[in-house]
C-alpha cells in the first residue's frame, strides 16, 4: 500500500469533487426555474441540516438535483477494464449526473451506477449510450464527501482492490500531504496523523447524531433488490442494521427518476406524488423524511403515514364507515378488543368467513328481490322479470361479478319501472305529510324534539329498508341542518319501511325506534288500507332497487354485512367475541377488516369490463374515489409490526397495473401482539408477494453482534436472520454492562458514570439513548439524569410520546416502544426486570430491539435482578467500561 499511490488517489478524487460542484453551481445559477430563489438560499448552508430541510422543500426537480450534486458530488470512484483491455475511471453520484469535461460521471440510479456496488473482480454487462459493453471492476473507492471552509474532503473513504485487504482512509485531505515549501516542518508535524489516517480493514464511524444511518452505496445484494422492476412485490427480511429501509428509499428514488425520464424532462412531477410509505411511529417518520432528503426526494407529510392515521382518513373521509354529523354508521373504540387475541394475531380464517358471509348476503338480497318481483311486479314488467330470472343460475354458482355485469346492461330497462312507482309513492307521502302540516304547522318541529328525546341511534333494524330509497342518487336529500326538515326525512323513511312491513304482515319490534315513532304518531298515522297500498308500491321499489347499481352494494354494504356477521357470531358463540357496548362500536381489528374488504371489493369491480368501459361516468364516482387513492409505489417500513390485515390494506392501495409493493422488517423485532408472525402469512396478503433475506449488518460491533445472537437464541427467535458482520470489519467494540439492585437516585448516578466513561474514550460525544419501559418514566428519568450530568455540561431530553427530538448532542430518554428503526452509538436500557413483569409474552423481543439499537455501547439496569429468562446472558456482561 503505497503512500504515494493513496496521495495521488486522494488528489484526483478531491479535484473531481471541486469540478463537479463548480459546474453544478454554474448550471443552477443559469437556470430560470421557479424555485431559483429558495435554491440559492441553500447555497449559504450546504453543510448543515438546514440545507437538508431546504432541499426537501424545493419542488423543482432540476434545482433539487443540482443542489444535491453540489452537496454530494460523488459517492464512489470505480476503476474498470473493458473487454479490449482498456481501463477507465467512473465517478458515481448519488442521485443525478451532469456532463463534466474530463470526468465520467454517472448517477447511482442508472445502469452504470451498479458499478459502485459490485465487488472488485466482478464482470458484468452495462448499457453505455446505445451500446452494451462488458466491464470488469479493478478497484473501488467509496466516498463520503464533506465540505468544510470551502475545501472538500471525504471522511472516511474505503478503498477496495483485488487480492488486497480493503483500507479505510479517514480523510482524503490528510492523505494529500502537507503543503509544499514548508521546509519539511509541516510534514514532521503531520507524520503522526498520517500514520493513523490509513487503516487496514473497515473501521467503525462513531455516530454523533440521532438519525437513520446514511448508506450512500448499497451492497451487491441490496443493489439487486432496489433495481428490480417497478411491477414487483417484495418484503426484505433481515436483522437490524442491514440497510433494509435504505434499500426501500433508494428504490423509490430510482423509480421516480425513471418515471420522470420516461415522461420527458419537466413532466415527471405528476408521478412524484403517487407513492406512500407506511411507518409504525411518528418519531421514525421524522427521520425517514431526512433520509428521503438525502436522496433528493421531496417527502411531504401526506406521503409518509402511520397506519392509524391513514386508517382513520380512509374510514371517515373516503368510505364513510365512521360516523360524522352527516353520515357513517360505526364508531371506532381503539381501547376495546372485541375479538380474542388469537384472532387478532392471525385473522385469516375469520376474515375469509366474513368475506364469504358478505358475498352470500349481497347475493341473497338479489335472490329475495327476484322472489318479490315475481309476486308484486305489474303485468307490463313480465319480460324484465323473465330476463332477471335467467341470472339466478349464475348467482347460485357464485358468479356474482358476472351477474353485476349483466345487471348493468339491464339498468336502462329497470329505470322506467322504478321511476313510475316512485312518483306514485312520493306523491302519496308528500300528501300525507302535507295534511299533517296543515293540521299543525309545528308537527315536524315537535317530531324533531321527540326524536332527540329518544336517545336512540338512527339505526334500522329492518335490513331490507336499505333498499327503500335511492341512496342519495336520484332522491333529493333535503337535509339542510333544519331540524324540522330532518324530522320530515325520518317521517318519510318510517312510512316507507312501516308500510312495506304492514303489506308483508309484519310489525316493528316493541323496543325499536320505529315502534316509538309509531306510538308517537298514534291516530295521525294513515289508515291500514292506505298503508298497504303504499306498502305494495314500496315492496316493488325495494325489489327493483336491488338490481339497480347492484355492484355498489358489493363495496358500500360491507359495514352493514359486518354487523350482521358479528350478530350471527355472537348468537352462535363463534370466534369468542366480546359483546360490544353498542352495535355501532368496532375495534381496530374489525375496522381494518372492513376497510380491507371494501378495498379488495372495489379493486375487483374496477377490473371488470363493464366498469372500465364507462369508468368516467358519474355513476362510478365511488369507484373513482377509490382509484384516486391507489399509488404507483407503496412501501412499508418495519412491516412486522403491522398486522396481516393492515399490510393487506396497504397492498390493496397499490396501482392496479403495477401493484408495486415493497416492505421490510424482521420477525425477531416484532413488538406488537398483532404483528406479522410468519412467512406463510405473506401469501394471504398477496400471492405475488415474495420474501428476500439480507443478513450483513453495518451497525454493531463484533461484541454486541455476538450478544444479540445469544439473546436471539435464548428467545427462540428466527436464527436464519442471524446477523453477519462485513468481511474485514475491525469494529471489535466493548462488552455490554449490567447493573442490578439499583433504585431511586442510584440509577441516574450509574448512568452518569457510564456516560462519562464513554466521553473519556471517544473524541466527540456520540449519540446516546436511554430507554425506559413505560411513558410515565420518561420525564422523571430525564430530570434525574440532567442533575447528574450538569458537571459535564450535558443535557438529557425527555422524548415524550416519541415526539420531542432534542438537539444534536442531547441524550434522549424514550419509552422503548418509540425507537424501532433508529440507531445510536450507545443505548442504556433501564428497568429490564420491570418490563419482564409488565410484558412477559414479548419482553425478550423488546430487549432484542433495544439491544440492537446500539452500535458500540450497551448498558442494562435492573431494579432487582436480571430476569430469569436472561440469566444465561449474565456471563457476557461486565460491570463498567473504565
Coordinates of N, CA and C in Angstrom, one line a residue, residues 49 52-53 144 207-215 245-246 283-284 286-292 294 699 766-769 805 807-810 812 814 819-825 853 855:
X49 N -27.8 20.8 8.6 CA -29.2 20.2 8.5 C -30.1 21.2 7.8
X52 N -30.5 20.4 4.3 CA -31.2 19.2 4.1 C -32.7 19.5 4.0
X53 N -33.2 20.3 5.0 CA -34.6 20.6 5.0 C -35.0 21.5 3.9
X144 N -17.4 9.6 1.0 CA -18.3 10.4 1.8 C -17.9 11.8 1.8
X207 N -21.2 7.4 15.7 CA -22.4 8.1 15.5 C -22.6 9.2 16.5
X208 N -22.5 10.5 16.0 CA -22.6 11.6 16.9 C -24.0 12.3 16.8
X209 N -24.9 11.9 15.9 CA -26.2 12.5 15.8 C -27.2 11.4 15.7
X210 N -28.4 11.7 16.1 CA -29.5 10.8 16.1 C -30.2 10.8 14.7
X211 N -30.0 9.8 13.9 CA -30.6 9.8 12.6 C -30.5 8.4 12.0
X212 N -31.2 8.2 10.9 CA -31.0 6.9 10.2 C -29.7 6.9 9.5
X213 N -28.9 5.8 9.6 CA -27.6 5.8 9.0 C -27.7 6.0 7.5
X214 N -26.7 6.9 7.0 CA -26.7 7.2 5.6 C -25.8 6.2 4.9
X215 N -26.4 5.3 4.1 CA -25.6 4.3 3.3 C -25.8 4.7 1.9
X245 N -34.3 -0.4 5.3 CA -35.0 0.9 5.0 C -34.3 1.7 3.9
X246 N -33.0 1.8 4.0 CA -32.3 2.5 3.0 C -32.5 1.9 1.6
X283 N -42.1 9.3 15.4 CA -40.7 9.6 15.5 C -39.9 9.1 14.3
X284 N -40.1 7.9 13.9 CA -39.4 7.3 12.8 C -39.8 8.1 11.5
X286 N -40.1 11.2 11.2 CA -39.3 12.4 11.1 C -37.9 12.0 10.5
X287 N -37.3 10.9 10.9 CA -36.0 10.6 10.4 C -36.1 10.0 9.0
X288 N -37.2 9.4 8.7 CA -37.4 8.9 7.3 C -37.4 10.1 6.4
X289 N -38.0 11.2 6.8 CA -38.0 12.4 5.9 C -36.6 12.9 5.7
X290 N -35.7 12.9 6.7 CA -34.4 13.3 6.5 C -33.6 12.4 5.5
X291 N -33.9 11.1 5.6 CA -33.3 10.1 4.7 C -33.8 10.3 3.3
X292 N -35.0 10.7 3.1 CA -35.6 11.0 1.8 C -34.9 12.2 1.2
X294 N -31.9 13.2 1.8 CA -30.5 12.9 1.3 C -30.5 12.3 -0.1
X699 N -24.1 -2.0 11.5 CA -24.3 -1.1 12.6 C -23.4 -1.6 13.8
X766 N -20.9 10.8 21.5 CA -21.7 10.1 20.5 C -23.2 10.3 20.8
X767 N -24.0 9.7 19.9 CA -25.5 9.7 20.2 C -25.8 8.7 21.2
X768 N -26.6 9.1 22.2 CA -26.9 8.2 23.3 C -28.4 8.2 23.6
X769 N -29.0 7.0 23.8 CA -30.4 6.9 24.1 C -30.5 6.1 25.4
X805 N -37.7 15.8 19.8 CA -36.5 15.3 19.2 C -35.2 15.8 19.9
X807 N -31.9 18.4 20.6 CA -30.8 19.0 19.8 C -29.7 17.9 19.6
X808 N -29.0 18.1 18.5 CA -27.8 17.2 18.3 C -26.9 17.3 19.5
X809 N -26.5 16.1 20.0 CA -25.7 16.1 21.2 C -26.4 15.8 22.5
X810 N -27.8 16.0 22.5 CA -28.5 15.7 23.6 C -28.6 14.2 23.9
X812 N -31.1 11.4 24.7 CA -32.6 11.2 24.6 C -33.1 10.1 25.5
X814 N -36.4 7.8 26.0 CA -37.6 7.3 25.3 C -38.3 6.2 26.1
X819 N -38.7 3.5 19.5 CA -37.4 3.6 19.0 C -37.1 2.6 17.8
X820 N -38.1 1.9 17.3 CA -37.9 1.0 16.2 C -37.3 1.7 15.0
X821 N -36.3 1.2 14.4 CA -35.8 1.7 13.2 C -34.7 2.7 13.4
X822 N -34.4 3.2 14.7 CA -33.4 4.2 15.0 C -32.1 3.4 15.4
X823 N -31.0 4.2 15.4 CA -29.8 3.6 15.9 C -29.0 4.7 16.6
X824 N -28.2 4.2 17.6 CA -27.4 5.1 18.4 C -26.0 4.5 18.7
X825 N -25.1 5.3 19.0 CA -23.8 4.7 19.4 C -23.9 4.0 20.7
X853 N -30.3 -1.5 19.0 CA -30.2 0.0 18.6 C -28.8 0.5 18.8
X855 N -24.7 0.7 18.6 CA -23.6 0.3 17.7 C -22.4 -0.2 18.5

